[in-house]
Amino acid sequence: SVIDRLKAEGCDRILVVPLYPQYAASTTASVCDAVFDSVKRMRHVPGLRFVKHFHDHPKYIAALAASVREHWAQNGRGGKLLMSFHGVPRFHLDRGDPYHCECRKTGRLLAEALDLKPDEWILTFQSRFGKAEWLQPYTQPTLEQMGRDGTERVDVICPGFVADCLETLEEIAVENRDAFIGAGGKQFHYIPCLNERDDWIRA
């Protein structure tokens, strides 16, 4: 409906920005499919451009790092920063999907921007379901193990989401917090997504 409206308003060039920082066939490509489905019935198709990904864009990384620093300034700093990304089945990686590599690059760049040592951060994948193997390590078992190992505080951020949603506010900030505390952890701090931050919007 938005593309129809833009075309009716005279737009002949449209830039589509899927709000998935890391490219995956199941997310970014599905947006492209939906856009193409909407224009294939048009006799006069507007020019279309797509942003494929922005997982390593300097301003995206800078906004993430600023959000973490601000959280630490207000709440103190934990001993470990856990970066949790949405998971996908392992066979996506095996078939050439770049998602796993782009998540790892985002994590590495964010850790570098924050001057974190290798033992001060960890990257995991959430939202696993079904019997197939998904990208590992899995977020909840990792948090439970950290609790059992005596990690008293963990700070968690979800750099694969630009806005908070059910998977960040419920799955991570509630369910995974409970799992960490239940396994012996003391403090669980969820760092909000970028949402409407000015530095993110400018980026």
XYZ file of N, CA and C in Angstrom:
609
model
N 0.832 -1.208 0.000
C 0.000 0.000 0.000
C 0.867 1.259 0.000
N 2.013 1.190 0.679
C 2.899 2.361 0.714
C 3.519 2.595 -0.655
N 3.930 1.531 -1.312
C 4.503 1.694 -2.653
C 3.451 2.248 -3.607
N 2.211 1.758 -3.497
C 1.131 2.300 -4.327
C 0.950 3.792 -4.064
N 0.997 4.175 -2.788
C 0.805 5.585 -2.445
C 1.950 6.445 -2.972
N 3.187 5.954 -2.795
C 4.338 6.707 -3.293
C 4.262 6.879 -4.806
N 3.862 5.834 -5.504
C 3.745 5.918 -6.963
C 2.657 6.922 -7.342
N 1.529 6.904 -6.606
C 0.435 7.845 -6.878
C 0.864 9.288 -6.635
N 1.820 9.459 -5.719
C 2.320 10.806 -5.425
C 3.392 11.254 -6.417
N 3.705 10.400 -7.368
C 4.644 10.766 -8.410
C 6.072 10.303 -8.192
N 6.317 9.491 -7.194
C 7.675 8.986 -6.962
C 8.053 8.003 -8.079
N 9.149 8.290 -8.757
C 9.589 7.361 -9.799
C 10.894 6.659 -9.435
N 11.439 6.976 -8.241
C 12.600 6.262 -7.712
C 12.356 6.004 -6.228
N 12.471 4.770 -5.813
C 12.196 4.399 -4.423
C 13.387 3.643 -3.859
N 13.862 4.082 -2.706
C 14.938 3.392 -1.985
C 14.320 2.567 -0.864
N 14.566 1.281 -0.883
C 14.019 0.363 0.124
C 15.127 0.027 1.119
N 14.859 0.271 2.397
C 15.846 0.008 3.444
C 15.287 -1.056 4.396
N 15.549 -2.342 4.140
C 15.152 -3.365 5.100
C 15.904 -3.139 6.417
N 15.183 -3.080 7.527
C 15.823 -2.730 8.799
C 16.441 -3.950 9.476
N 17.168 -4.716 8.701
C 17.955 -5.837 9.211
C 19.420 -5.500 8.968
N 20.197 -5.233 10.004
C 21.598 -4.854 9.790
C 22.389 -5.917 9.037
N 22.167 -7.181 9.404
C 22.901 -8.294 8.787
C 21.999 -8.961 7.736
N 22.532 -9.163 6.550
C 21.737 -9.770 5.477
C 21.477 -11.251 5.750
N 20.242 -11.660 5.514
C 19.888 -13.081 5.511
C 18.804 -13.290 4.465
N 18.812 -14.436 3.829
C 17.787 -14.730 2.831
C 16.400 -14.736 3.456
N 16.318 -15.147 4.732
C 15.019 -15.247 5.395
C 14.471 -13.904 5.862
N 15.307 -12.864 5.865
C 14.842 -11.551 6.333
C 14.957 -10.514 5.217
N 16.156 -10.040 4.956
C 16.349 -9.007 3.941
C 15.787 -9.440 2.586
N 16.108 -10.641 2.157
C 15.639 -11.097 0.842
C 14.123 -11.228 0.810
N 13.506 -11.546 1.954
C 12.044 -11.639 1.973
C 11.394 -10.271 1.775
N 12.069 -9.214 2.260
C 11.585 -7.855 2.001
C 11.654 -7.564 0.504
N 12.764 -7.924 -0.127
C 12.904 -7.728 -1.570
C 11.809 -8.478 -2.322
N 11.530 -9.709 -1.902
C 10.471 -10.497 -2.550
C 9.128 -9.777 -2.444
N 8.826 -9.232 -1.264
C 7.547 -8.550 -1.065
C 7.438 -7.300 -1.930
N 8.544 -6.570 -2.047
C 8.539 -5.362 -2.890
C 8.319 -5.741 -4.350
N 9.035 -6.751 -4.825
C 8.884 -7.159 -6.224
C 7.469 -7.686 -6.492
N 6.895 -8.400 -5.510
C 5.521 -8.872 -5.679
C 4.553 -7.706 -5.838
N 4.830 -6.601 -5.126
C 3.912 -5.463 -5.161
C 4.002 -4.661 -6.457
N 5.149 -4.732 -7.136
C 5.291 -3.932 -8.360
C 5.099 -4.757 -9.643
N 5.033 -6.069 -9.527
C 4.973 -6.859 -10.759
C 3.648 -6.703 -11.501
N 2.619 -6.167 -10.828
C 1.338 -5.924 -11.501
C 1.271 -4.530 -12.120
N 2.304 -3.709 -11.888
C 2.309 -2.337 -12.420
C 2.765 -2.313 -13.873
N 2.161 -1.438 -14.657
C 2.574 -1.265 -16.045
C 3.810 -0.375 -16.138
N 3.944 0.548 -15.188
C 5.068 1.488 -15.199
C 5.737 1.418 -13.825
N 6.762 0.608 -13.724
C 7.411 0.325 -12.438
C 8.390 1.444 -12.085
N 8.341 1.959 -10.854
C 9.330 2.957 -10.436
C 10.715 2.326 -10.320
N 11.750 3.157 -10.413
C 13.103 2.668 -10.190
C 13.261 2.239 -8.745
N 13.846 1.097 -8.529
C 13.993 0.555 -7.177
C 15.462 0.356 -6.839
N 15.834 0.754 -5.637
C 17.159 0.459 -5.091
C 16.970 -0.131 -3.706
N 17.872 -1.007 -3.302
C 17.781 -1.671 -2.013
C 19.090 -1.514 -1.246
N 18.992 -1.278 0.057
C 20.151 -1.369 0.937
C 20.243 -2.832 1.368
N 21.322 -3.491 0.976
C 21.449 -4.927 1.257
C 21.721 -5.203 2.730
N 22.587 -4.392 3.346
C 22.982 -4.605 4.747
C 23.734 -3.377 5.234
N 23.875 -3.273 6.540
C 24.697 -2.197 7.110
C 25.371 -2.681 8.383
N 25.693 -3.960 8.416
C 26.246 -4.610 9.602
C 27.579 -4.032 10.055
N 28.325 -3.442 9.106
C 29.642 -2.914 9.451
C 29.755 -1.421 9.165
N 28.621 -0.756 8.968
C 28.663 0.680 8.689
C 29.204 1.416 9.912
N 30.198 2.272 9.744
C 30.815 2.931 10.903
C 29.828 3.672 11.792
N 28.812 4.320 11.216
C 27.873 5.075 12.049
C 26.905 4.160 12.799
N 26.598 3.016 12.223
C 25.783 2.017 12.932
C 26.564 1.465 14.121
N 27.816 1.112 13.895
C 28.659 0.604 14.979
C 28.846 1.677 16.053
N 29.055 2.915 15.627
C 29.255 4.015 16.584
C 28.007 4.232 17.440
N 26.832 4.129 16.835
C 25.593 4.296 17.602
C 25.432 3.165 18.610
N 25.747 1.932 18.210
C 25.698 0.802 19.139
C 26.652 1.036 20.314
N 27.875 1.420 19.997
C 28.878 1.628 21.042
C 28.452 2.748 21.983
N 27.897 3.815 21.441
C 27.444 4.930 22.283
C 26.327 4.485 23.221
N 25.434 3.630 22.721
C 24.333 3.163 23.568
C 24.855 2.312 24.725
N 25.879 1.503 24.464
C 26.472 0.685 25.518
C 27.178 1.575 26.547
N 27.963 2.529 26.072
C 28.667 3.426 26.992
C 27.690 4.207 27.873
N 26.597 4.667 27.288
C 25.609 5.410 28.070
C 24.970 4.516 29.122
N 24.694 3.272 28.761
C 24.129 2.331 29.732
C 25.108 2.090 30.875
N 26.376 1.911 30.547
C 27.387 1.701 31.584
C 27.531 2.937 32.469
N 27.451 4.120 31.871
C 27.583 5.350 32.660
C 26.445 5.485 33.668
N 25.268 4.998 33.315
C 24.100 5.115 34.187
C 23.955 3.952 35.159
N 24.459 2.776 34.777
C 24.194 1.566 35.559
C 25.441 0.823 36.019
N 26.622 1.376 35.776
C 27.837 0.630 36.055
C 28.086 -0.385 34.947
N 29.232 -1.013 35.011
C 29.635 -1.942 33.955
C 29.787 -3.349 34.490
N 29.216 -4.303 33.764
C 29.348 -5.701 34.153
C 30.653 -6.290 33.685
N 30.901 -7.504 34.093
C 32.141 -8.161 33.725
C 32.138 -8.735 32.324
N 30.944 -8.906 31.749
C 30.842 -9.528 30.428
C 29.708 -8.882 29.642
N 29.971 -8.582 28.367
C 28.940 -8.094 27.450
C 28.560 -9.244 26.531
N 27.299 -9.629 26.563
C 26.807 -10.694 25.697
C 26.021 -10.059 24.554
N 26.406 -10.359 23.313
C 25.716 -9.851 22.125
C 24.894 -10.994 21.554
N 23.579 -10.851 21.608
C 22.688 -11.913 21.146
C 22.031 -11.522 19.828
N 22.206 -12.368 18.825
C 21.624 -12.153 17.502
C 20.517 -13.170 17.260
N 19.575 -12.818 16.409
C 18.545 -13.777 16.024
C 19.209 -14.969 15.350
N 18.776 -16.159 15.679
C 19.350 -17.360 15.093
C 18.671 -17.771 13.800
N 19.367 -18.561 13.016
C 18.810 -19.210 11.825
C 19.361 -20.634 11.796
N 18.693 -21.543 11.098
C 19.214 -22.909 11.010
C 20.625 -22.947 10.422
N 21.429 -23.853 10.914
C 22.822 -23.986 10.489
C 22.955 -24.199 8.973
N 21.974 -24.880 8.364
C 22.111 -25.182 6.946
C 22.077 -23.914 6.079
N 21.554 -22.818 6.604
C 21.610 -21.555 5.855
C 23.067 -21.150 5.621
N 23.875 -21.262 6.673
C 25.303 -20.963 6.546
C 25.961 -21.917 5.565
N 25.645 -23.194 5.682
C 26.249 -24.199 4.810
C 25.915 -23.959 3.343
N 24.786 -23.313 3.078
C 24.370 -23.047 1.696
C 24.850 -21.685 1.195
N 25.643 -20.991 2.001
C 26.251 -19.762 1.529
C 25.627 -18.475 2.022
N 24.643 -18.545 2.916
C 24.042 -17.325 3.455
C 25.091 -16.590 4.293
N 25.310 -15.281 4.074
C 26.374 -14.563 4.781
C 26.007 -14.109 6.188
N 24.798 -14.419 6.646
C 24.302 -13.882 7.913
C 25.250 -14.128 9.092
N 25.693 -15.366 9.249
C 26.553 -15.722 10.376
C 27.831 -14.882 10.375
N 28.445 -14.753 9.206
C 29.687 -13.981 9.102
C 29.452 -12.503 9.401
N 28.309 -11.968 8.951
C 28.025 -10.556 9.181
C 27.721 -10.281 10.658
N 27.063 -11.224 11.333
C 26.847 -11.083 12.779
C 28.187 -11.056 13.515
N 29.062 -11.962 13.142
C 30.370 -12.016 13.799
C 31.175 -10.739 13.550
N 31.047 -10.170 12.351
C 31.771 -8.933 12.072
C 31.198 -7.781 12.899
N 29.874 -7.700 12.990
C 29.262 -6.670 13.837
C 29.775 -6.795 15.266
N 29.779 -8.014 15.790
C 30.244 -8.234 17.152
C 31.688 -7.820 17.345
N 32.534 -8.202 16.392
C 33.956 -7.844 16.495
C 34.157 -6.337 16.452
N 33.468 -5.662 15.538
C 33.615 -4.211 15.413
C 33.083 -3.480 16.644
N 31.986 -3.977 17.206
C 31.455 -3.353 18.422
C 32.422 -3.558 19.582
N 32.963 -4.751 19.704
C 33.939 -5.013 20.768
C 35.169 -4.117 20.612
N 35.623 -3.937 19.386
C 36.780 -3.066 19.146
C 36.449 -1.617 19.499
N 35.243 -1.170 19.134
C 34.840 0.208 19.429
C 34.771 0.465 20.929
N 34.473 -0.586 21.694
C 34.373 -0.472 23.147
C 35.676 -0.842 23.855
N 36.723 -1.172 23.092
C 38.019 -1.582 23.644
C 37.886 -2.786 24.581
N 37.072 -3.743 24.182
C 36.876 -4.929 25.007
C 37.938 -5.977 24.721
N 38.396 -6.628 25.771
C 39.312 -7.760 25.617
C 38.493 -8.989 25.201
N 39.155 -9.995 24.615
C 38.423 -11.180 24.143
C 37.574 -11.857 25.215
N 38.014 -11.815 26.475
C 37.251 -12.483 27.530
C 36.183 -11.585 28.143
N 35.983 -10.392 27.587
C 34.993 -9.466 28.124
C 33.702 -9.428 27.314
N 33.650 -10.219 26.227
C 32.418 -10.250 25.440
C 32.232 -11.627 24.829
N 30.983 -11.917 24.477
C 30.652 -13.191 23.844
C 29.488 -12.963 22.893
N 29.464 -13.706 21.801
C 28.417 -13.590 20.794
C 27.602 -14.873 20.779
N 26.268 -14.726 20.818
C 25.380 -15.889 20.845
C 24.206 -15.673 19.890
N 23.394 -16.740 19.738
C 22.229 -16.689 18.849
C 20.986 -17.167 19.596
N 19.898 -16.420 19.440
C 18.655 -16.675 20.173
C 17.556 -17.189 19.242
N 16.400 -17.450 19.820
C 15.154 -17.765 19.102
C 15.200 -19.088 18.351
N 15.909 -20.036 18.884
C 15.989 -21.364 18.246
C 14.701 -22.130 18.501
N 14.206 -22.836 17.478
C 13.082 -23.739 17.679
C 13.181 -24.885 16.677
N 12.474 -25.969 16.940
C 12.543 -27.142 16.085
C 13.730 -28.021 16.449
N 13.907 -29.097 15.701
C 14.930 -30.099 16.015
C 16.247 -29.899 15.269
N 16.225 -29.079 14.222
C 17.447 -28.894 13.429
C 18.479 -28.098 14.217
N 19.753 -28.287 13.868
C 20.810 -27.495 14.484
C 20.735 -26.063 13.972
N 20.858 -25.111 14.887
C 20.868 -23.697 14.524
C 22.260 -23.140 14.796
N 22.462 -21.886 14.409
C 23.757 -21.256 14.667
C 24.037 -21.258 16.165
N 25.284 -21.530 16.509
C 25.671 -21.611 17.914
C 26.796 -20.635 18.204
N 27.039 -20.338 19.483
C 26.376 -20.860 20.682
C 24.981 -20.260 20.889
N 24.123 -21.039 21.553
C 22.765 -20.598 21.831
C 22.747 -19.663 23.046
N 21.899 -18.650 22.994
C 21.891 -17.616 24.028
C 21.506 -18.149 25.413
N 20.353 -18.799 25.522
C 19.892 -19.185 26.853
C 20.813 -20.191 27.539
N 21.230 -21.279 26.887
C 22.173 -22.190 27.557
C 23.469 -21.497 27.958
N 23.923 -20.536 27.154
C 25.144 -19.798 27.486
C 24.954 -18.996 28.757
N 23.819 -18.295 28.864
C 23.538 -17.507 30.064
C 23.396 -18.410 31.296
N 22.762 -19.549 31.129
C 22.615 -20.481 32.249
C 23.978 -20.993 32.711
N 24.859 -21.298 31.758
C 26.192 -21.761 32.122
C 26.978 -20.668 32.816
N 26.828 -19.426 32.353
C 27.501 -18.304 32.997
C 27.035 -18.166 34.442
N 25.734 -18.332 34.671
C 25.212 -18.266 36.032
C 25.786 -19.363 36.911
N 25.863 -20.577 36.365
C 26.415 -21.699 37.128
C 27.898 -21.522 37.399
N 28.594 -20.847 36.472
C 30.036 -20.648 36.614
C 30.391 -19.504 37.558
N 29.382 -18.825 38.078
C 29.649 -17.768 39.043
C 29.691 -16.359 38.486
N 29.297 -16.169 37.223
C 29.220 -14.816 36.673
C 28.107 -14.077 37.405
N 28.456 -13.011 38.110
C 27.447 -12.313 38.905
C 26.611 -11.347 38.081
N 27.232 -10.695 37.100
C 26.492 -9.728 36.287
C 26.820 -9.906 34.815
N 25.784 -9.763 34.002
C 25.965 -9.785 32.558
C 25.150 -8.636 31.960
N 25.749 -7.966 30.974
C 25.048 -6.949 30.195
C 24.762 -7.566 28.825
N 23.523 -7.408 28.358
C 23.105 -8.056 27.112
C 22.595 -7.017 26.127
N 23.059 -7.111 24.890
C 22.599 -6.236 23.807
C 22.255 -7.107 22.611
N 21.316 -6.650 21.786
C 20.873 -7.396 20.600
C 21.142 -6.573 19.336
N 22.358 -6.630 18.802
C 22.726 -5.769 17.665
C 22.113 -6.179 16.334
N 21.335 -7.245 16.302
C 20.658 -7.641 15.077
C 19.286 -7.014 14.935
N 18.859 -6.286 15.961
C 17.565 -5.610 15.946
C 17.805 -4.108 16.086
N 17.201 -3.299 15.229
C 17.351 -1.851 15.379
C 16.263 -1.272 16.270
N 15.203 -2.039 16.530
C 14.128 -1.577 17.407
C 13.718 -2.720 18.323
N 13.371 -2.375 19.560
C 12.933 -3.401 20.499
C 11.616 -4.013 20.043
N 11.460 -5.293 20.352
C 10.291 -6.050 19.906
C 10.094 -7.213 20.873
N 9.166 -8.102 20.537
C 8.873 -9.244 21.404
C 10.128 -10.063 21.702
N 10.993 -10.218 20.712
C 12.173 -11.065 20.899
C 13.229 -10.431 21.796
N 13.249 -9.117 21.883
C 14.213 -8.479 22.782
C 13.604 -8.238 24.159
N 12.376 -7.762 24.203
C 11.766 -7.376 25.482
C 11.215 -8.563 26.266
N 10.746 -9.581 25.572
C 10.191 -10.746 26.261
C 11.220 -11.877 26.330
N 11.702 -12.305 25.165
C 12.613 -13.455 25.151
C 13.925 -13.163 25.871
N 14.526 -12.007 25.607
C 15.818 -11.696 26.206
C 15.665 -11.055 27.588
N 14.955 -9.930 27.665
C 14.914 -9.148 28.905
C 14.083 -9.792 30.006
N 13.232 -10.773 29.673
C 12.434 -11.454 30.698
C 12.844 -12.924 30.813
N 12.624 -13.708 29.741
C 12.872 -15.151 29.820
C 14.346 -15.478 30.067
N 15.236 -14.841 29.324
C 16.657 -15.148 29.497
C 17.218 -14.549 30.775
N 16.659 -13.424 31.208
C 17.032 -12.892 32.518
C 16.681 -13.911 33.608
N 15.474 -14.442 33.558
C 15.047 -15.433 34.549
C 15.945 -16.670 34.510
N 16.353 -17.080 33.310
C 17.218 -18.252 33.179
C 18.579 -17.991 33.821
N 19.125 -16.807 33.597
C 20.429 -16.447 34.164
C 20.358 -16.371 35.686
N 19.361 -15.677 36.200
C 19.203 -15.547 37.657
C 18.921 -16.910 38.278
N 18.084 -17.710 37.609
C 17.753 -19.039 38.130
C 18.947 -19.967 38.205
N 19.960 -19.709 37.363
C 21.167 -20.553 37.349
C 22.244 -20.036 38.293
N 21.942 -18.959 39.034
C 22.906 -18.467 40.005
C 23.444 -17.077 39.750
N 23.100 -16.476 38.589
C 23.536 -15.114 38.313
C 22.859 -14.120 39.247
N 23.460 -12.967 39.414
C 22.927 -11.962 40.349
C 22.263 -10.784 39.638
N 22.934 -10.221 38.627
C 22.420 -9.039 37.948
C 22.415 -9.251 36.437
N 21.272 -8.958 35.830
C 21.108 -9.071 34.386
C 20.666 -7.709 33.882
N 21.470 -7.100 33.022
C 21.141 -5.779 32.481
C 20.906 -5.888 30.978
N 19.707 -5.540 30.540
C 19.410 -5.511 29.115
C 19.635 -4.094 28.593
N 20.426 -3.961 27.548
C 20.701 -2.667 26.922
C 19.743 -2.505 25.751
N 18.874 -1.500 25.776
C 17.852 -1.359 24.727
C 18.446 -1.251 23.325
N 17.621 -1.587 22.347
C 18.013 -1.408 20.950
C 18.125 0.081 20.633
N 18.579 0.379 19.435
C 18.807 1.774 19.049
C 17.507 2.573 18.977
N 16.417 1.930 18.598
C 15.102 2.573 18.574
C 15.160 3.941 17.898
N 14.794 5.027 18.638
C 14.729 6.344 18.007
C 15.917 7.232 18.358
N 17.046 6.638 18.735
C 18.236 7.432 19.065
C 18.612 8.358 17.901
N 19.004 9.573 18.225
C 19.366 10.542 17.193
C 20.549 10.085 16.353
N 21.591 9.512 17.024
C 22.761 9.093 16.246
C 22.422 7.971 15.270
N 21.513 7.111 15.661
C 21.079 6.024 14.772
C 20.266 6.574 13.616
N 19.327 7.488 13.889
C 18.510 8.068 12.832
C 19.380 8.813 11.819
N 20.369 9.541 12.319
C 21.284 10.241 11.415
C 22.075 9.248 10.570
N 22.484 8.157 11.188
C 23.215 7.113 10.439
C 22.356 6.559 9.313
